[in-house]
mmCIF file of N, CA and C in Angstrom:
data_model
loop_
_atom_site.group_PDB
_atom_site.id
_atom_site.type_symbol
_atom_site.label_atom_id
_atom_site.label_comp_id
_atom_site.label_asym_id
_atom_site.label_seq_id
_atom_site.Cartn_x
_atom_site.Cartn_y
_atom_site.Cartn_z
ATOM 1 N N UNK A 158 0.788 -1.045 0.300
ATOM 2 C CA UNK A 158 0.275 -0.072 0.281
ATOM 3 C C UNK A 158 0.896 1.279 -0.271
ATOM 4 N N UNK A 159 0.478 2.577 -0.877
ATOM 5 C CA UNK A 159 1.637 3.499 -0.840
ATOM 6 C C UNK A 159 1.020 4.568 -0.262
ATOM 7 N N UNK A 160 1.220 5.289 0.428
ATOM 8 C CA UNK A 160 -0.200 5.693 1.379
ATOM 9 C C UNK A 160 0.276 7.578 0.253
ATOM 10 N N UNK A 161 0.924 7.807 -0.108
ATOM 11 C CA UNK A 161 1.585 9.014 -1.113
ATOM 12 C C UNK A 161 1.606 8.947 -2.498
ATOM 13 N N UNK A 162 1.855 8.291 -2.704
ATOM 14 C CA UNK A 162 1.356 8.186 -4.236
ATOM 15 C C UNK A 162 3.171 7.863 -4.711
ATOM 16 N N UNK A 163 4.145 7.938 -4.372
ATOM 17 C CA UNK A 163 5.038 7.815 -4.488
ATOM 18 C C UNK A 163 6.209 6.799 -4.716
ATOM 19 N N UNK A 164 6.245 6.342 -5.745
ATOM 20 C CA UNK A 164 6.869 4.502 -6.012
ATOM 21 C C UNK A 164 8.196 5.395 -5.552
ATOM 22 N N UNK A 165 8.913 6.220 -4.937
ATOM 23 C CA UNK A 165 10.671 5.177 -4.869
ATOM 24 C C UNK A 165 10.647 5.677 -3.309
ATOM 25 N N UNK A 166 9.240 5.578 -2.894
ATOM 26 C CA UNK A 166 8.935 6.132 -1.247
ATOM 27 C C UNK A 166 10.255 5.135 0.078
ATOM 28 N N UNK A 167 10.437 4.997 1.287
ATOM 29 C CA UNK A 167 11.234 3.236 1.121
ATOM 30 C C UNK A 167 10.175 3.577 2.650
ATOM 31 N N UNK A 168 9.185 3.858 2.411
ATOM 32 C CA UNK A 168 8.172 3.615 3.415
ATOM 33 C C UNK A 168 6.860 2.257 3.179
ATOM 34 N N UNK A 169 6.769 1.628 3.716
ATOM 35 C CA UNK A 169 5.436 0.471 4.120
ATOM 36 C C UNK A 169 4.447 0.434 5.137
ATOM 37 N N UNK A 170 3.136 -0.206 4.210
ATOM 38 C CA UNK A 170 2.220 -0.029 4.668
ATOM 39 C C UNK A 170 1.434 -0.708 5.025
ATOM 40 N N UNK A 171 0.556 -1.956 5.362
ATOM 41 C CA UNK A 171 0.413 -3.219 5.668
ATOM 42 C C UNK A 171 -0.824 -3.329 6.386
ATOM 43 N N UNK A 172 -1.986 -3.137 5.749
ATOM 44 C CA UNK A 172 -3.084 -3.408 6.664
ATOM 45 C C UNK A 172 -3.535 -4.652 7.147
ATOM 46 N N UNK A 173 -4.563 -5.241 7.668
ATOM 47 C CA UNK A 173 -4.682 -6.580 8.309
ATOM 48 C C UNK A 173 -6.210 -5.815 8.119
ATOM 49 N N UNK A 174 -6.851 -6.890 6.903
ATOM 50 C CA UNK A 174 -8.578 -6.935 7.510
ATOM 51 C C UNK A 174 -8.941 -8.315 8.243
ATOM 52 N N UNK A 175 -9.964 -7.827 8.532
ATOM 53 C CA UNK A 175 -11.096 -9.041 9.452
ATOM 54 C C UNK A 175 -12.052 -9.168 8.421
ATOM 55 N N UNK A 176 -12.404 -10.277 7.763
ATOM 56 C CA UNK A 176 -14.233 -10.636 6.700
ATOM 57 C C UNK A 176 -14.324 -11.829 7.610
ATOM 58 N N UNK A 177 -15.223 -10.989 7.229
ATOM 59 C CA UNK A 177 -16.945 -11.865 8.210
ATOM 60 C C UNK A 177 -17.491 -12.449 6.723
ATOM 61 N N UNK A 178 -16.780 -14.155 6.960
ATOM 62 C CA UNK A 178 -16.606 -15.149 6.260
ATOM 63 C C UNK A 178 -18.409 -16.351 5.735
ATOM 64 N N UNK A 179 -19.557 -15.790 7.372
ATOM 65 C CA UNK A 179 -20.348 -16.322 6.821
ATOM 66 C C UNK A 179 -21.375 -15.927 6.735
ATOM 67 N N UNK A 180 -21.069 -14.648 5.657
ATOM 68 C CA UNK A 180 -22.165 -14.160 5.166
ATOM 69 C C UNK A 180 -22.114 -14.405 3.845
ATOM 70 N N UNK A 181 -23.009 -13.729 3.221
ATOM 71 C CA UNK A 181 -23.305 -14.930 1.305
ATOM 72 C C UNK A 181 -22.083 -13.867 0.878
ATOM 73 N N UNK A 182 -22.014 -14.631 -0.214
ATOM 74 C CA UNK A 182 -20.912 -13.993 -1.348
ATOM 75 C C UNK A 182 -21.253 -12.166 -1.208
ATOM 76 N N UNK A 183 -21.889 -12.458 -1.730
ATOM 77 C CA UNK A 183 -22.477 -11.034 -1.487
ATOM 78 C C UNK A 183 -22.519 -9.772 -1.032
ATOM 79 N N UNK A 184 -22.238 -10.531 -0.399
ATOM 80 C CA UNK A 184 -22.646 -9.401 1.508
ATOM 81 C C UNK A 184 -21.059 -9.013 2.618
ATOM 82 N N UNK A 185 -20.075 -11.001 1.825
ATOM 83 C CA UNK A 185 -18.712 -11.013 2.645
ATOM 84 C C UNK A 185 -17.677 -9.755 2.185
ATOM 85 N N UNK A 186 -17.437 -9.544 0.901
ATOM 86 C CA UNK A 186 -16.389 -8.051 0.880
ATOM 87 C C UNK A 186 -16.923 -7.077 0.394
ATOM 88 N N UNK A 187 -17.927 -6.664 0.674
ATOM 89 C CA UNK A 187 -18.192 -5.358 1.369
ATOM 90 C C UNK A 187 -17.444 -4.232 2.718
ATOM 91 N N UNK A 188 -17.436 -3.323 1.894
ATOM 92 C CA UNK A 188 -16.458 -2.771 2.855
ATOM 93 C C UNK A 188 -17.078 -2.170 4.409
ATOM 94 N N UNK A 189 -18.246 -2.452 3.930
ATOM 95 C CA UNK A 189 -19.211 -2.114 6.010
ATOM 96 C C UNK A 189 -18.968 -3.538 6.371
ATOM 97 N N UNK A 190 -18.632 -4.501 6.379
ATOM 98 C CA UNK A 190 -18.387 -5.996 6.543
ATOM 99 C C UNK A 190 -16.971 -6.734 7.125
ATOM 100 N N UNK A 191 -16.586 -5.390 6.636
ATOM 101 C CA UNK A 191 -13.884 -5.829 7.219
ATOM 102 C C UNK A 191 -14.262 -4.776 7.812
ATOM 103 N N UNK A 192 -12.983 -5.580 8.732
ATOM 104 C CA UNK A 192 -12.106 -4.368 9.738
ATOM 105 C C UNK A 192 -10.856 -4.473 9.716
ATOM 106 N N UNK A 193 -10.657 -2.962 10.207
ATOM 107 C CA UNK A 193 -9.704 -3.417 9.915
ATOM 108 C C UNK A 193 -9.360 -3.145 11.393
ATOM 109 N N UNK A 194 -8.255 -4.850 11.359
ATOM 110 C CA UNK A 194 -7.845 -4.872 12.886
ATOM 111 C C UNK A 194 -6.580 -4.031 13.069
ATOM 112 N N UNK A 195 -5.659 -4.471 12.400
ATOM 113 C CA UNK A 195 -4.300 -3.026 12.221
ATOM 114 C C UNK A 195 -3.544 -2.929 11.166
ATOM 115 N N UNK A 196 -2.856 -2.316 11.425
ATOM 116 C CA UNK A 196 -1.934 -1.482 10.464
ATOM 117 C C UNK A 196 -0.406 -0.971 10.981
ATOM 118 N N UNK A 197 0.336 -2.041 10.051
ATOM 119 C CA UNK A 197 1.961 -2.377 10.581
ATOM 120 C C UNK A 197 2.770 -1.423 9.494
ATOM 121 N N UNK A 198 2.610 -0.341 10.282
ATOM 122 C CA UNK A 198 4.032 1.202 9.547
ATOM 123 C C UNK A 198 5.252 0.624 9.485
ATOM 124 N N UNK A 199 6.647 0.670 8.944
ATOM 125 C CA UNK A 199 7.728 0.259 8.740
ATOM 126 C C UNK A 199 7.903 1.243 7.954
ATOM 127 N N UNK A 200 9.390 1.112 8.326
ATOM 128 C CA UNK A 200 10.642 1.857 6.588
ATOM 129 C C UNK A 200 10.172 -0.194 6.013
ATOM 130 N N UNK A 201 10.354 -1.079 5.915
ATOM 131 C CA UNK A 201 11.077 -1.570 5.567
ATOM 132 C C UNK A 201 8.987 -3.185 4.972
ATOM 133 N N UNK A 202 9.730 -3.460 4.909
ATOM 134 C CA UNK A 202 8.053 -4.941 4.273
ATOM 135 C C UNK A 202 8.600 -5.742 5.629
ATOM 136 N N UNK A 203 7.507 -6.337 6.309
ATOM 137 C CA UNK A 203 7.235 -6.989 7.729
ATOM 138 C C UNK A 203 8.203 -8.749 7.297
ATOM 139 N N UNK A 204 8.033 -8.785 5.695
ATOM 140 C CA UNK A 204 8.520 -10.133 5.680
ATOM 141 C C UNK A 204 8.320 -11.262 6.537
ATOM 142 N N UNK A 205 9.267 -12.350 6.800
ATOM 143 C CA UNK A 205 8.871 -12.530 7.777
ATOM 144 C C UNK A 205 8.674 -12.357 9.310
ATOM 145 N N UNK A 206 9.054 -11.115 9.983
ATOM 146 C CA UNK A 206 8.786 -11.006 10.579
ATOM 147 C C UNK A 206 6.794 -10.985 10.732
ATOM 148 N N UNK A 207 6.134 -11.151 10.445
ATOM 149 C CA UNK A 207 4.741 -10.469 10.324
ATOM 150 C C UNK A 207 4.472 -10.905 11.204
ATOM 151 N N UNK A 208 4.704 -12.425 11.628
ATOM 152 C CA UNK A 208 3.932 -12.850 13.102
ATOM 153 C C UNK A 208 4.406 -12.445 14.127
ATOM 154 N N UNK A 209 5.424 -11.503 14.654
ATOM 155 C CA UNK A 209 5.111 -10.317 15.349
ATOM 156 C C UNK A 209 4.386 -9.547 16.040
ATOM 157 N N UNK A 210 4.030 -9.349 14.497
ATOM 158 C CA UNK A 210 2.519 -8.388 14.946
ATOM 159 C C UNK A 210 0.904 -9.578 14.471
ATOM 160 N N UNK A 211 1.102 -10.326 14.525
ATOM 161 C CA UNK A 211 -0.351 -11.486 14.108
ATOM 162 C C UNK A 211 -0.411 -11.979 16.198
ATOM 163 N N UNK A 212 0.518 -11.911 16.804
ATOM 164 C CA UNK A 212 0.351 -12.711 16.912
ATOM 165 C C UNK A 212 -0.807 -12.574 18.679
ATOM 166 N N UNK A 213 -0.805 -11.630 18.570
ATOM 167 C CA UNK A 213 -1.920 -10.585 19.739
ATOM 168 C C UNK A 213 -3.325 -10.864 18.870
ATOM 169 N N UNK A 214 -3.404 -10.774 17.737
ATOM 170 C CA UNK A 214 -5.036 -11.703 17.027
ATOM 171 C C UNK A 214 -5.076 -12.786 17.177
ATOM 172 N N UNK A 215 -4.169 -13.498 16.805
ATOM 173 C CA UNK A 215 -4.156 -15.148 16.811
ATOM 174 C C UNK A 215 -4.674 -15.312 17.756
ATOM 175 N N UNK A 216 -3.549 -14.799 19.026
ATOM 176 C CA UNK A 216 -3.289 -14.874 21.417
ATOM 177 C C UNK A 216 -5.571 -14.933 20.612
ATOM 178 N N UNK A 217 -6.231 -13.900 20.132
ATOM 179 C CA UNK A 217 -7.312 -13.551 21.176
ATOM 180 C C UNK A 217 -7.946 -14.491 20.551
ATOM 181 N N UNK A 218 -8.258 -15.505 18.813
ATOM 182 C CA UNK A 218 -8.734 -16.392 17.804
ATOM 183 C C UNK A 218 -8.621 -17.285 18.375
ATOM 184 N N UNK A 219 -7.176 -17.588 19.373
ATOM 185 C CA UNK A 219 -7.230 -19.137 19.984
ATOM 186 C C UNK A 219 -7.953 -19.273 21.194
ATOM 187 N N UNK A 220 -8.103 -18.233 21.548
ATOM 188 C CA UNK A 220 -9.413 -18.310 22.827
ATOM 189 C C UNK A 220 -10.671 -18.092 22.522
ATOM 190 N N UNK A 221 -11.477 -16.856 21.464
ATOM 191 C CA UNK A 221 -12.722 -17.383 21.411
ATOM 192 C C UNK A 221 -12.741 -18.374 20.544
ATOM 193 N N UNK A 222 -12.095 -19.698 20.212
ATOM 194 C CA UNK A 222 -11.921 -20.969 19.400
ATOM 195 C C UNK A 222 -12.611 -22.222 20.110
ATOM 196 N N UNK A 223 -10.984 -21.889 21.010
ATOM 197 C CA UNK A 223 -10.825 -22.463 22.733
ATOM 198 C C UNK A 223 -12.345 -22.552 23.392
ATOM 199 N N UNK A 224 -12.550 -21.608 24.277
ATOM 200 C CA UNK A 224 -13.291 -21.161 25.438
ATOM 201 C C UNK A 224 -14.463 -20.778 24.684
ATOM 202 N N UNK A 225 -14.472 -19.119 24.153
ATOM 203 C CA UNK A 225 -15.684 -18.739 24.213
ATOM 204 C C UNK A 225 -15.908 -17.672 24.508
ATOM 205 N N UNK A 226 -15.792 -16.595 23.505
ATOM 206 C CA UNK A 226 -16.075 -15.671 24.646
ATOM 207 C C UNK A 226 -17.419 -14.679 24.472
ATOM 208 N N UNK A 227 -18.137 -14.893 26.279
ATOM 209 C CA UNK A 227 -19.112 -14.409 26.615
ATOM 210 C C UNK A 227 -19.781 -12.414 25.988
ATOM 211 N N UNK A 228 -20.494 -12.436 25.233
ATOM 212 C CA UNK A 228 -20.561 -11.723 24.375
ATOM 213 C C UNK A 228 -22.401 -11.069 24.775
ATOM 214 N N UNK A 229 -23.094 -9.851 24.791
ATOM 215 C CA UNK A 229 -24.408 -9.836 24.845
ATOM 216 C C UNK A 229 -24.853 -9.003 24.370
ATOM 217 N N UNK A 230 -25.774 -10.223 23.638
ATOM 218 C CA UNK A 230 -26.739 -9.426 22.595
ATOM 219 C C UNK A 230 -28.007 -8.424 23.170
ATOM 220 N N UNK A 231 -27.957 -6.777 22.498
ATOM 221 C CA UNK A 231 -28.787 -5.740 23.536
ATOM 222 C C UNK A 231 -30.669 -6.188 22.386
ATOM 223 N N UNK A 232 -29.505 -6.648 21.740
ATOM 224 C CA UNK A 232 -31.784 -6.564 21.006
ATOM 225 C C UNK A 232 -32.277 -7.298 21.952
ATOM 226 N N UNK A 233 -32.003 -8.884 22.136
ATOM 227 C CA UNK A 233 -32.755 -10.086 22.758
ATOM 228 C C UNK A 233 -32.268 -9.655 24.047
ATOM 229 N N UNK A 234 -31.014 -8.648 25.005
ATOM 230 C CA UNK A 234 -30.917 -8.834 25.892
ATOM 231 C C UNK A 234 -30.436 -9.780 26.909
ATOM 232 N N UNK A 235 -29.287 -10.745 27.110
ATOM 233 C CA UNK A 235 -28.812 -11.432 27.204
ATOM 234 C C UNK A 235 -27.299 -12.212 26.371
ATOM 235 N N UNK A 236 -27.171 -12.368 27.063
ATOM 236 C CA UNK A 236 -25.789 -12.665 27.203
ATOM 237 C C UNK A 236 -25.017 -14.232 26.136
ATOM 238 N N UNK A 237 -24.739 -14.850 25.368
ATOM 239 C CA UNK A 237 -24.687 -15.684 24.681
ATOM 240 C C UNK A 237 -22.679 -16.002 24.844
ATOM 241 N N UNK A 238 -22.434 -17.193 24.111
ATOM 242 C CA UNK A 238 -20.821 -17.785 24.343
ATOM 243 C C UNK A 238 -20.355 -17.558 22.891
ATOM 244 N N UNK A 239 -19.585 -16.618 22.481
ATOM 245 C CA UNK A 239 -19.809 -16.151 20.606
ATOM 246 C C UNK A 239 -18.152 -17.063 20.397
ATOM 247 N N UNK A 240 -18.344 -18.588 20.465
ATOM 248 C CA UNK A 240 -16.877 -18.737 18.762
ATOM 249 C C UNK A 240 -16.828 -18.235 17.832
ATOM 250 N N UNK A 241 -15.600 -18.673 17.317
ATOM 251 C CA UNK A 241 -15.233 -18.624 16.173
ATOM 252 C C UNK A 241 -14.886 -19.434 15.220
ATOM 253 N N UNK A 242 -14.734 -19.608 14.312
ATOM 254 C CA UNK A 242 -13.688 -20.725 13.256
ATOM 255 C C UNK A 242 -13.170 -19.586 12.132
ATOM 256 N N UNK A 243 -12.271 -19.907 12.059
ATOM 257 C CA UNK A 243 -11.107 -19.614 11.635
ATOM 258 C C UNK A 243 -10.386 -20.133 10.671
ATOM 259 N N UNK A 244 -10.835 -19.486 9.150
ATOM 260 C CA UNK A 244 -10.327 -19.886 7.821
ATOM 261 C C UNK A 244 -9.290 -19.421 8.014
ATOM 262 N N UNK A 245 -8.380 -19.965 6.615
ATOM 263 C CA UNK A 245 -6.880 -19.107 6.408
ATOM 264 C C UNK A 245 -6.826 -19.559 4.811
ATOM 265 N N UNK A 246 -6.421 -18.422 3.686
ATOM 266 C CA UNK A 246 -6.199 -18.931 2.699
ATOM 267 C C UNK A 246 -5.456 -17.796 1.844
ATOM 268 N N UNK A 247 -4.704 -18.401 1.468
ATOM 269 C CA UNK A 247 -3.209 -18.064 0.297
ATOM 270 C C UNK A 247 -3.523 -18.084 -1.324
#
């Protein structure tokens, strides 16, 4: 991602997006259903060190996968345990 349109810049920005895949195909890739979880900004590309940036997010997802997280549903006025299913695409 080149923020300033200058191809000779030595700055690198990497957005990390979370996408809700259990929506219909026409909805899951719409901008309103994507979440920017972090922005990696550095003078160089993260390359093999991307795990350093992603490890906190991965740990949170592991917790949600294994144990679930108590979430309050305001519409139903009740709490429920939310679990996540992780999909990895390359």
